[in-house]
Short mmCIF file of C-alpha atoms in Angstrom, two decimals:
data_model
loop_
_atom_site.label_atom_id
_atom_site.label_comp_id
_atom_site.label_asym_id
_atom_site.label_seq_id
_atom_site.Cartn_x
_atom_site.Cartn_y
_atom_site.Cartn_z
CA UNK A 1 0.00 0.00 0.00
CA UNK A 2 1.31 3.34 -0.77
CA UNK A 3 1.88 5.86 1.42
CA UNK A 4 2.98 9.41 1.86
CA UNK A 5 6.61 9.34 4.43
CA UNK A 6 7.60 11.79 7.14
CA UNK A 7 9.94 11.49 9.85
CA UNK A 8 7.62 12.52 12.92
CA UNK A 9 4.10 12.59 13.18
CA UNK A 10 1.83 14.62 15.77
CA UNK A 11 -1.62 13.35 16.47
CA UNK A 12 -3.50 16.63 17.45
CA UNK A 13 -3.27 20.08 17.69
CA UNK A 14 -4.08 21.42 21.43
CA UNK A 15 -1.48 22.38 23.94
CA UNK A 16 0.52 19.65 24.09
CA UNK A 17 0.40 19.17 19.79
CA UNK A 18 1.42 22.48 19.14
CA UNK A 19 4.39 22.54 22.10
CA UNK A 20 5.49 19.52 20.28
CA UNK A 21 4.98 20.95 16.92
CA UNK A 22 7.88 23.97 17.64
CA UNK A 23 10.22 21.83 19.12
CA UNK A 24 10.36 19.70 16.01
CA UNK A 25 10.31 22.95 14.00
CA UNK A 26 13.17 24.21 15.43
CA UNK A 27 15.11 21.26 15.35
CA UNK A 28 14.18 21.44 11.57
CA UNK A 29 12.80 18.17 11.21
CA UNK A 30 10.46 16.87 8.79
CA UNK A 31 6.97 16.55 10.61
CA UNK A 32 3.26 16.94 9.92
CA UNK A 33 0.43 17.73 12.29
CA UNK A 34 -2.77 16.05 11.89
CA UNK A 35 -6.06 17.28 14.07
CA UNK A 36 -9.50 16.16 13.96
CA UNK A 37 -11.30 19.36 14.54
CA UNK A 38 -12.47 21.98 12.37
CA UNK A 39 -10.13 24.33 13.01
CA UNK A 40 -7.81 25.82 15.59
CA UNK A 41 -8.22 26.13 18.92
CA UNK A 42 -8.09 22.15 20.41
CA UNK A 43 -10.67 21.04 23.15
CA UNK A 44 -11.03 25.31 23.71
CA UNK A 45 -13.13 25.52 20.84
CA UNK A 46 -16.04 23.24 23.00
CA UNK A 47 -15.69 25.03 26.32
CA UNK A 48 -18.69 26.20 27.06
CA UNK A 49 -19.02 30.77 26.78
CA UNK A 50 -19.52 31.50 30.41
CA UNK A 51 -16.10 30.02 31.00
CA UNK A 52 -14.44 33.47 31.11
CA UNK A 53 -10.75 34.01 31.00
CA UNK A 54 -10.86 35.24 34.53
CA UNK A 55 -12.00 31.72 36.42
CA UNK A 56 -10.59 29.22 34.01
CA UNK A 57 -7.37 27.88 35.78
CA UNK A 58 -4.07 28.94 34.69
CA UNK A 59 -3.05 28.90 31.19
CA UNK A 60 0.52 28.39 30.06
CA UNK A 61 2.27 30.66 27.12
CA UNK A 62 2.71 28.10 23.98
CA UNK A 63 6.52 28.15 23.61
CA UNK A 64 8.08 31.04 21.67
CA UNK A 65 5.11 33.10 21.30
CA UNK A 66 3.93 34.98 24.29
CA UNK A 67 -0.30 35.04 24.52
CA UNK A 68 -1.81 38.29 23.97
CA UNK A 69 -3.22 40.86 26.58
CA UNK A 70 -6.05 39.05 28.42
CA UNK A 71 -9.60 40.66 28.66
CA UNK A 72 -10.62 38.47 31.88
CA UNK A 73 -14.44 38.92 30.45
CA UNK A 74 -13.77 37.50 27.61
CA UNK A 75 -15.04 33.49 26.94
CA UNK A 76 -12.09 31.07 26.93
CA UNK A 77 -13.10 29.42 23.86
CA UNK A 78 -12.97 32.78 21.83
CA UNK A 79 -9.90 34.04 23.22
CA UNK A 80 -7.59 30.35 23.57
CA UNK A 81 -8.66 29.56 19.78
CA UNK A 82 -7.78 32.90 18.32
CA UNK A 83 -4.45 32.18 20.37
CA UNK A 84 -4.22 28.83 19.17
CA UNK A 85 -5.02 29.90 15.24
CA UNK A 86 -2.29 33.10 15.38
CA UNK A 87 0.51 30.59 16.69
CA UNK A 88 -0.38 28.00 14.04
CA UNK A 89 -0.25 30.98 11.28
CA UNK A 90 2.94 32.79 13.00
CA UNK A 91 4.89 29.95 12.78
CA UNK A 92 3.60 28.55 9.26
CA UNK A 93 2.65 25.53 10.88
CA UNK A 94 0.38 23.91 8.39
CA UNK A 95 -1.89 21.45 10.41
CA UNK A 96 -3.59 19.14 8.19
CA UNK A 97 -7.50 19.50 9.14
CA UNK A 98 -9.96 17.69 9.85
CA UNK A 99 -7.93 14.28 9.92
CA UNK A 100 -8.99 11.95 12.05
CA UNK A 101 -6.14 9.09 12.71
CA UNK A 102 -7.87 5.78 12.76
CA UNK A 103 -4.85 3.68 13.87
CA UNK A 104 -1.50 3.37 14.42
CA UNK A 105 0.45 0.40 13.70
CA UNK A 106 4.26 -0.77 13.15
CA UNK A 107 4.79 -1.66 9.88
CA UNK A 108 7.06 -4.76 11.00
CA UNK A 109 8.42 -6.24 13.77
CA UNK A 110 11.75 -4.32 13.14
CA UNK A 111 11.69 -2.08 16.58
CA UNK A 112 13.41 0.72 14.56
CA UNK A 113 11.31 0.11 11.88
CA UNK A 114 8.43 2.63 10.51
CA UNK A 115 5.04 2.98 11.89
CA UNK A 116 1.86 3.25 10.21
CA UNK A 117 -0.50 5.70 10.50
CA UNK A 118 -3.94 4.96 8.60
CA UNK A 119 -5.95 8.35 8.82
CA UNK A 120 -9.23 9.94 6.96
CA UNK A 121 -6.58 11.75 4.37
CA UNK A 122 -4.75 8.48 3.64
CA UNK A 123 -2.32 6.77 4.86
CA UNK A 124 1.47 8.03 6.27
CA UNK A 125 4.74 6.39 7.57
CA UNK A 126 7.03 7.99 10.30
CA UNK A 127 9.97 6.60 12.68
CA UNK A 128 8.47 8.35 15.62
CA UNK A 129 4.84 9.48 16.77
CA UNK A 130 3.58 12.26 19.36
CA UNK A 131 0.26 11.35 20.28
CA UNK A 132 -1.72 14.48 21.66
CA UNK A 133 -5.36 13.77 21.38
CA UNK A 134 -6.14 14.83 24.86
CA UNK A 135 -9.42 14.03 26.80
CA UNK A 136 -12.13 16.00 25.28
CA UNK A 137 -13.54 13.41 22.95
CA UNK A 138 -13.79 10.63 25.64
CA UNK A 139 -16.26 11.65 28.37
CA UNK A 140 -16.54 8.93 31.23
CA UNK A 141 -20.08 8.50 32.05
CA UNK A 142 -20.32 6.34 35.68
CA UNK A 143 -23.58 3.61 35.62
CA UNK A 144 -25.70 3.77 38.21
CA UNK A 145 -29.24 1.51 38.43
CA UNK A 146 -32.03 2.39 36.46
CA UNK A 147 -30.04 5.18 35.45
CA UNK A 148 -31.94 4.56 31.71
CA UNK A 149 -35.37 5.06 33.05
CA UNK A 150 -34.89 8.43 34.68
CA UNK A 151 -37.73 10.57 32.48
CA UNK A 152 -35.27 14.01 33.47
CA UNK A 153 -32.65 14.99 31.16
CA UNK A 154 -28.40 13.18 31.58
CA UNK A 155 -25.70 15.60 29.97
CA UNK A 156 -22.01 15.65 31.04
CA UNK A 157 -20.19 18.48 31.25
CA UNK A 158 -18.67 18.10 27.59
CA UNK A 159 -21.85 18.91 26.37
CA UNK A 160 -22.95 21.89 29.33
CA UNK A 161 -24.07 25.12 27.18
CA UNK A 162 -24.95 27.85 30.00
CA UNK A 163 -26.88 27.84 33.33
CA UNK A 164 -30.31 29.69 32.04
CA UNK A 165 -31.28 26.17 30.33
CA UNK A 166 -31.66 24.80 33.82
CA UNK A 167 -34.04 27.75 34.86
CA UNK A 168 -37.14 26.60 37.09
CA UNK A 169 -35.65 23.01 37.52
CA UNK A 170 -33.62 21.14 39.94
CA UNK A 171 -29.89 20.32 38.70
CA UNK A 172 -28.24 17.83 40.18
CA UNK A 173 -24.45 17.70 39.73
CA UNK A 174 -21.69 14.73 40.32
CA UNK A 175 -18.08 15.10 40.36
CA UNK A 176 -15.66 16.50 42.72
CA UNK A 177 -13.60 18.46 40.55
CA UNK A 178 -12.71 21.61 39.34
CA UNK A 179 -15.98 21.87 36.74
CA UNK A 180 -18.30 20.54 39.54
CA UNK A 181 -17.59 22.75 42.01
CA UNK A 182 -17.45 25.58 38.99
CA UNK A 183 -20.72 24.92 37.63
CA UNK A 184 -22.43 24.54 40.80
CA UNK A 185 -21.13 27.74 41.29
CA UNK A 186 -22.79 28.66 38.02
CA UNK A 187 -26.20 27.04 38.55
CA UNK A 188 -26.89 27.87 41.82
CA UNK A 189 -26.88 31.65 40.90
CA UNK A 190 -30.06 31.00 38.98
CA UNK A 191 -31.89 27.47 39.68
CA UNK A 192 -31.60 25.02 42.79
CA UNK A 193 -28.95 22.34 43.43
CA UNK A 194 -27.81 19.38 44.73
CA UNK A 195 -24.01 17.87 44.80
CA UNK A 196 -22.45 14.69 45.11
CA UNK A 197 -19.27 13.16 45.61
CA UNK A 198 -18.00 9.40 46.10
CA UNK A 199 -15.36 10.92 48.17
CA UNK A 200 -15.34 13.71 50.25
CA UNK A 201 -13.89 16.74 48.50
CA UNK A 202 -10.91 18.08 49.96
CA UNK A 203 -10.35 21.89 50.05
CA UNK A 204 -7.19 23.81 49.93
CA UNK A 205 -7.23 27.31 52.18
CA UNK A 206 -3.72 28.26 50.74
CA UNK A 207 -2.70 29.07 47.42
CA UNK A 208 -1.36 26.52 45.07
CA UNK A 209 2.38 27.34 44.41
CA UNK A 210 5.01 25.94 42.20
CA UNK A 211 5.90 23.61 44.89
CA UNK A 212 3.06 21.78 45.47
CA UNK A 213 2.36 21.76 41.43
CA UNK A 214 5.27 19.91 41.16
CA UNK A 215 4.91 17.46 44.19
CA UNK A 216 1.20 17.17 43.24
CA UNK A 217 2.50 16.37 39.09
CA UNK A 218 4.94 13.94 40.51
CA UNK A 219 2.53 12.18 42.36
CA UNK A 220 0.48 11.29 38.60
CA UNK A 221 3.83 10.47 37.00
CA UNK A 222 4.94 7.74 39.79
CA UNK A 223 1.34 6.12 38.49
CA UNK A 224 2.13 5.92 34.86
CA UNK A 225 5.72 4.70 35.46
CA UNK A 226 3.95 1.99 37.10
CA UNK A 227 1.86 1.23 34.09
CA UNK A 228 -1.54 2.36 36.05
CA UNK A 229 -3.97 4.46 34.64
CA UNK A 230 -3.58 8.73 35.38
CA UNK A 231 -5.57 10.23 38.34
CA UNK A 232 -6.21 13.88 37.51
CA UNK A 233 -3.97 16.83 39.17
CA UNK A 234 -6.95 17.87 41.16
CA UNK A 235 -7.31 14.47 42.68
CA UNK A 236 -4.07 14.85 44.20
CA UNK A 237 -3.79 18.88 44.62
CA UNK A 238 -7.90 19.10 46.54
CA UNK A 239 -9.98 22.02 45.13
CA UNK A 240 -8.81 25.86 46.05
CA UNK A 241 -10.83 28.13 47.83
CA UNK A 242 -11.71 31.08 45.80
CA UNK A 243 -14.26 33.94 46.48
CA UNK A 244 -16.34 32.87 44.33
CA UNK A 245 -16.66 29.46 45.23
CA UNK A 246 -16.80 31.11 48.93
CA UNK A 247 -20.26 32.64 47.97
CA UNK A 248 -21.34 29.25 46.76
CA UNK A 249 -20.79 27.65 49.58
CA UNK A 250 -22.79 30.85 51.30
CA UNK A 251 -25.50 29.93 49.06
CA UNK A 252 -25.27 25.98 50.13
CA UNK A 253 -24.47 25.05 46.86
CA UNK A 254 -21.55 23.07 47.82
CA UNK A 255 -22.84 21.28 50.80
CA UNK A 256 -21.90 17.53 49.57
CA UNK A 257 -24.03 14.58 49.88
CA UNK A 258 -22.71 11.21 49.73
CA UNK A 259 -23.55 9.36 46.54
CA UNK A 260 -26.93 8.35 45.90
CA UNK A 261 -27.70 4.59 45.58
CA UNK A 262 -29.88 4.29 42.53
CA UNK A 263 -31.43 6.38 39.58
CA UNK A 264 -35.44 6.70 39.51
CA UNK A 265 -37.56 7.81 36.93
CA UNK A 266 -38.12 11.61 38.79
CA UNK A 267 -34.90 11.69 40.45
CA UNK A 268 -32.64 9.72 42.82
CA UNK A 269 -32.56 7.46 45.62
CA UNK A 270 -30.54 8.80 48.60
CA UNK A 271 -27.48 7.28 50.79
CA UNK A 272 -29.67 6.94 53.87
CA UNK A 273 -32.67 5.78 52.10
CA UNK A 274 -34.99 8.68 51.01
CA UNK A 275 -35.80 10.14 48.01
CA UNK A 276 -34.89 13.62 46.15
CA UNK A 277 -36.63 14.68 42.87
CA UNK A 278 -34.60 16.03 40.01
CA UNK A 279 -35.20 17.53 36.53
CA UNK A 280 -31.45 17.14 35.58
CA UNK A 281 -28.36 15.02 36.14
CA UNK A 282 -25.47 17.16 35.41
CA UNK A 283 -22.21 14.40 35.00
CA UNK A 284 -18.88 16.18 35.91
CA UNK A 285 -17.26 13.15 36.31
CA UNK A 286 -14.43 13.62 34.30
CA UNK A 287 -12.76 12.11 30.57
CA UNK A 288 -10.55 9.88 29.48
CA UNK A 289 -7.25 9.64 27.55
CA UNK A 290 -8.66 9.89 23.71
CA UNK A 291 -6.08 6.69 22.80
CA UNK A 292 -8.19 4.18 20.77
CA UNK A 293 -5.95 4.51 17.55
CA UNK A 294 -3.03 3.26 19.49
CA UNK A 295 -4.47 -0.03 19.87
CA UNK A 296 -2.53 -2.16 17.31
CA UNK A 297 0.16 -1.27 19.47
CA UNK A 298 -0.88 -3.30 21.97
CA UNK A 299 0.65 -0.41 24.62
CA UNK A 300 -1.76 -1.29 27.58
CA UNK A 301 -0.37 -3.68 30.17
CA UNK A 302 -2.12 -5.46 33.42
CA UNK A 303 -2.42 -2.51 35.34
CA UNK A 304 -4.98 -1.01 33.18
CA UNK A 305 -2.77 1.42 31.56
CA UNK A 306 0.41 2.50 29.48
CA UNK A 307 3.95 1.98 31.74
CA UNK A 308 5.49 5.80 30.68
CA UNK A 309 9.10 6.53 30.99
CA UNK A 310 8.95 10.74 30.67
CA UNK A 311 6.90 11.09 27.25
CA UNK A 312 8.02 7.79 26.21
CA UNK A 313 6.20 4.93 26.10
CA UNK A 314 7.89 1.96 28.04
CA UNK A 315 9.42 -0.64 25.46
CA UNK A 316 8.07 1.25 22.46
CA UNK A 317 10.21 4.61 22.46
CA UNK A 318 9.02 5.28 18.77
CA UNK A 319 5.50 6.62 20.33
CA UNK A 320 5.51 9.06 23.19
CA UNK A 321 2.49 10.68 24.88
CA UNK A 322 1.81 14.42 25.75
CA UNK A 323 -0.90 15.70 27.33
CA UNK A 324 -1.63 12.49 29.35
CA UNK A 325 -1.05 11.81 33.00
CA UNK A 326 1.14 14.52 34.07
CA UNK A 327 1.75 16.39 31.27
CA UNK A 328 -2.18 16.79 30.84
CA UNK A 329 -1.64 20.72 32.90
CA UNK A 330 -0.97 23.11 30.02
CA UNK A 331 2.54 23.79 31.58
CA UNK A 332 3.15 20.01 31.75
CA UNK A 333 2.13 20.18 27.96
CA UNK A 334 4.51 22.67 26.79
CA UNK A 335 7.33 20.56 28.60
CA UNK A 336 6.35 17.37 27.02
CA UNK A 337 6.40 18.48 23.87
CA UNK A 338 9.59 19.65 24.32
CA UNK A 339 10.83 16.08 26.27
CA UNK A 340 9.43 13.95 23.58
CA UNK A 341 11.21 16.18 20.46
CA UNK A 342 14.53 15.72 22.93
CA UNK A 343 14.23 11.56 23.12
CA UNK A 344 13.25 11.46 19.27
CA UNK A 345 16.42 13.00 18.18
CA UNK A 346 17.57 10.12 19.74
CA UNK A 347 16.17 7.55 17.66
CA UNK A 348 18.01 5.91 14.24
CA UNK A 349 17.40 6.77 10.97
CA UNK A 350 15.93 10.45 12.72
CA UNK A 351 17.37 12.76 9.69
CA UNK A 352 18.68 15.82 11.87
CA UNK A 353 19.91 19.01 10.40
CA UNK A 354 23.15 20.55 10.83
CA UNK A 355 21.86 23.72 11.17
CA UNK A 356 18.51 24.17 14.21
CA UNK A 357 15.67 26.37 12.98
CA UNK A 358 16.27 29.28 15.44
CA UNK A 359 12.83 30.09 16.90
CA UNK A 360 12.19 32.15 19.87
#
């Protein structure tokens, strides 16, 4: 079967795709960018518009190119994919759009051979791989009983539009993260509210500094050494106090309940036995690593999920994963893209320039 050759490919163009993108730039070698969406921007272009620039959590500079002045009332979606689109045009990065990768495969059992990656735009061969698909496209939806015969309406977060929908109905939200405890924040302001947890949240009162990001990132990357699946940041870090989550939790919208035993056709059956009615079940309950076309590999072992070594996958140091497990921050992004260009170099038959693109 013919196909077109390259040297590196990069599956996606969010955060961690782009990072990786200008490292291999300014190395000068031969690469091309593949992303499923529509245009720039990554997951950002599906947040929903009330998440303004001002409450969404820390975003890192792309490497080289400084982000614009801020307007903190501006939505996150509008402002991250202009960002996103500038960089891509700045740096002539031509990302090949929509392409969705449908698998990657080695092309024999040579283990510096080529890999094969069969996509929606044809087929492409490459000696290495930098796999940033992210999250967004896999939301994890928990199953509860009778959870199909509740007559209310089931969205998760991916697919959360604004508060007003919910107006003169009773939300109920589950999750213990950062978008729980955000769009409770959100709903309460205009409808009623109810919020569970499996465990009991755990709440920060000082700020979150560089030490305990990188004690709390270290923490997710002794998982994935071990070949287990990622726990997200927050899972490890608690949730911060902010004043607007302060007023919230004035307003009782974050007074947890434990998790409710079943689903019932006008709401849900409670811990201790009694029943609460509910128009909507709101599921913040998280995603999962978008990594389906990796599964010729075979890159999964017993524990459930991929044994990492930085960026690089354990035994298979052709493929290497940004954006997942602790590199899923947007600063842990930008230095995994940077990691993974680093151990490619590495590899034979990697065609390296005498002369680095000098970038930034």
């Amino acid at each position: 079967m013919d196909s077109a050759r390259t040297g590196v490919v990069v599956i996606g163009a969010g955060q961690a795709g782009l990072s990786a993108a200008y490292h291999l730039q300014r190395r000068g070698l031969a690469f091309e960018v593949f992303d499923a969406e529509q245009g720039p921007g990554g997951a950002w272009r599906h947040r929903w518009k009330s998440l303004r620039m001002a409450t969404v959590n820390g975003i890192s500079d792309l490497p080289g190119i400084a982000k614009p002045a801020v307007d903190p009332r501006e939505s996150s979606s509008e402002f991250l994919t202009r960002y996103f689109r500038d960089y891509e045009e700045e740096l002539g990065l031509s990302v090949r759009r929509p392409v969705k990768v449908h698998a990657v495969s080695r092309e024999d059992s040579n283990p510096a051979g080529m890999l094969r990656i069969s996509t929606s735009a044809g087929d492409w061969t490459a000696r290495a791989v930098v796999n940033a698909t992210g999250t967004w496209t896999r939301p994890f939806w928990p199953i509860y009983p009778g959870q199909s015969t509740f007559r209310g309406r089931q969205l998760h977060v991916a697919n959360y539009v604004a508060a007003e929908e919910f107006i003169g109905e009773h939300v109920i939200v589950v999750g213990g993260g950062i978008s729980a405890v955000g769009l409770l924040d959100e709903i309460s302001q205009v409808t009623t509210t109810s919020w569970f947890t499996r465990r009991e949240p755990v709440w920060r009162d000082t700020e979150f500094d560089m030490q305990a990001g990188h004690d709390a990132v270290a923490l997710v990357e002794e998982r994935v050494r071990k070949g287990l699946p990622p726990q997200s940041v927050v899972s490890v870090t608690g949730l911060i106090w902010t004043p607007a989550l302060r007023a919230a939790a004035a307003r009782g919208a974050l007074d947890r309940q434990p998790m409710f035993t079943a689903i019932e056709p006008d709401g849900v059956r409670l811990a201790g036995g009694n029943f609460l009615k509910a128009d909507v079940i709101l599921w913040a309950t998280g995603f999962r690593a978008e990594l389906e076309h990796l599964a010729p590999l075979h890159l999964r072992g017993p524990g459930g999920g991929i044994t990492m070594d930085g960026t690089q996958v354990g035994g298979e140091p052709r493929i290497h994963l940004v954006g997942y497990g602790p590199s899923s921050s947007t600063i842990g992004a930008n230095r995994a893209g940077r990691a993974a260009v680093a151990a490619i170099l590495k590899l034979p038959g990697i065609a390296v320039p005498a002369d680095p693109v000098t970038w930034g």
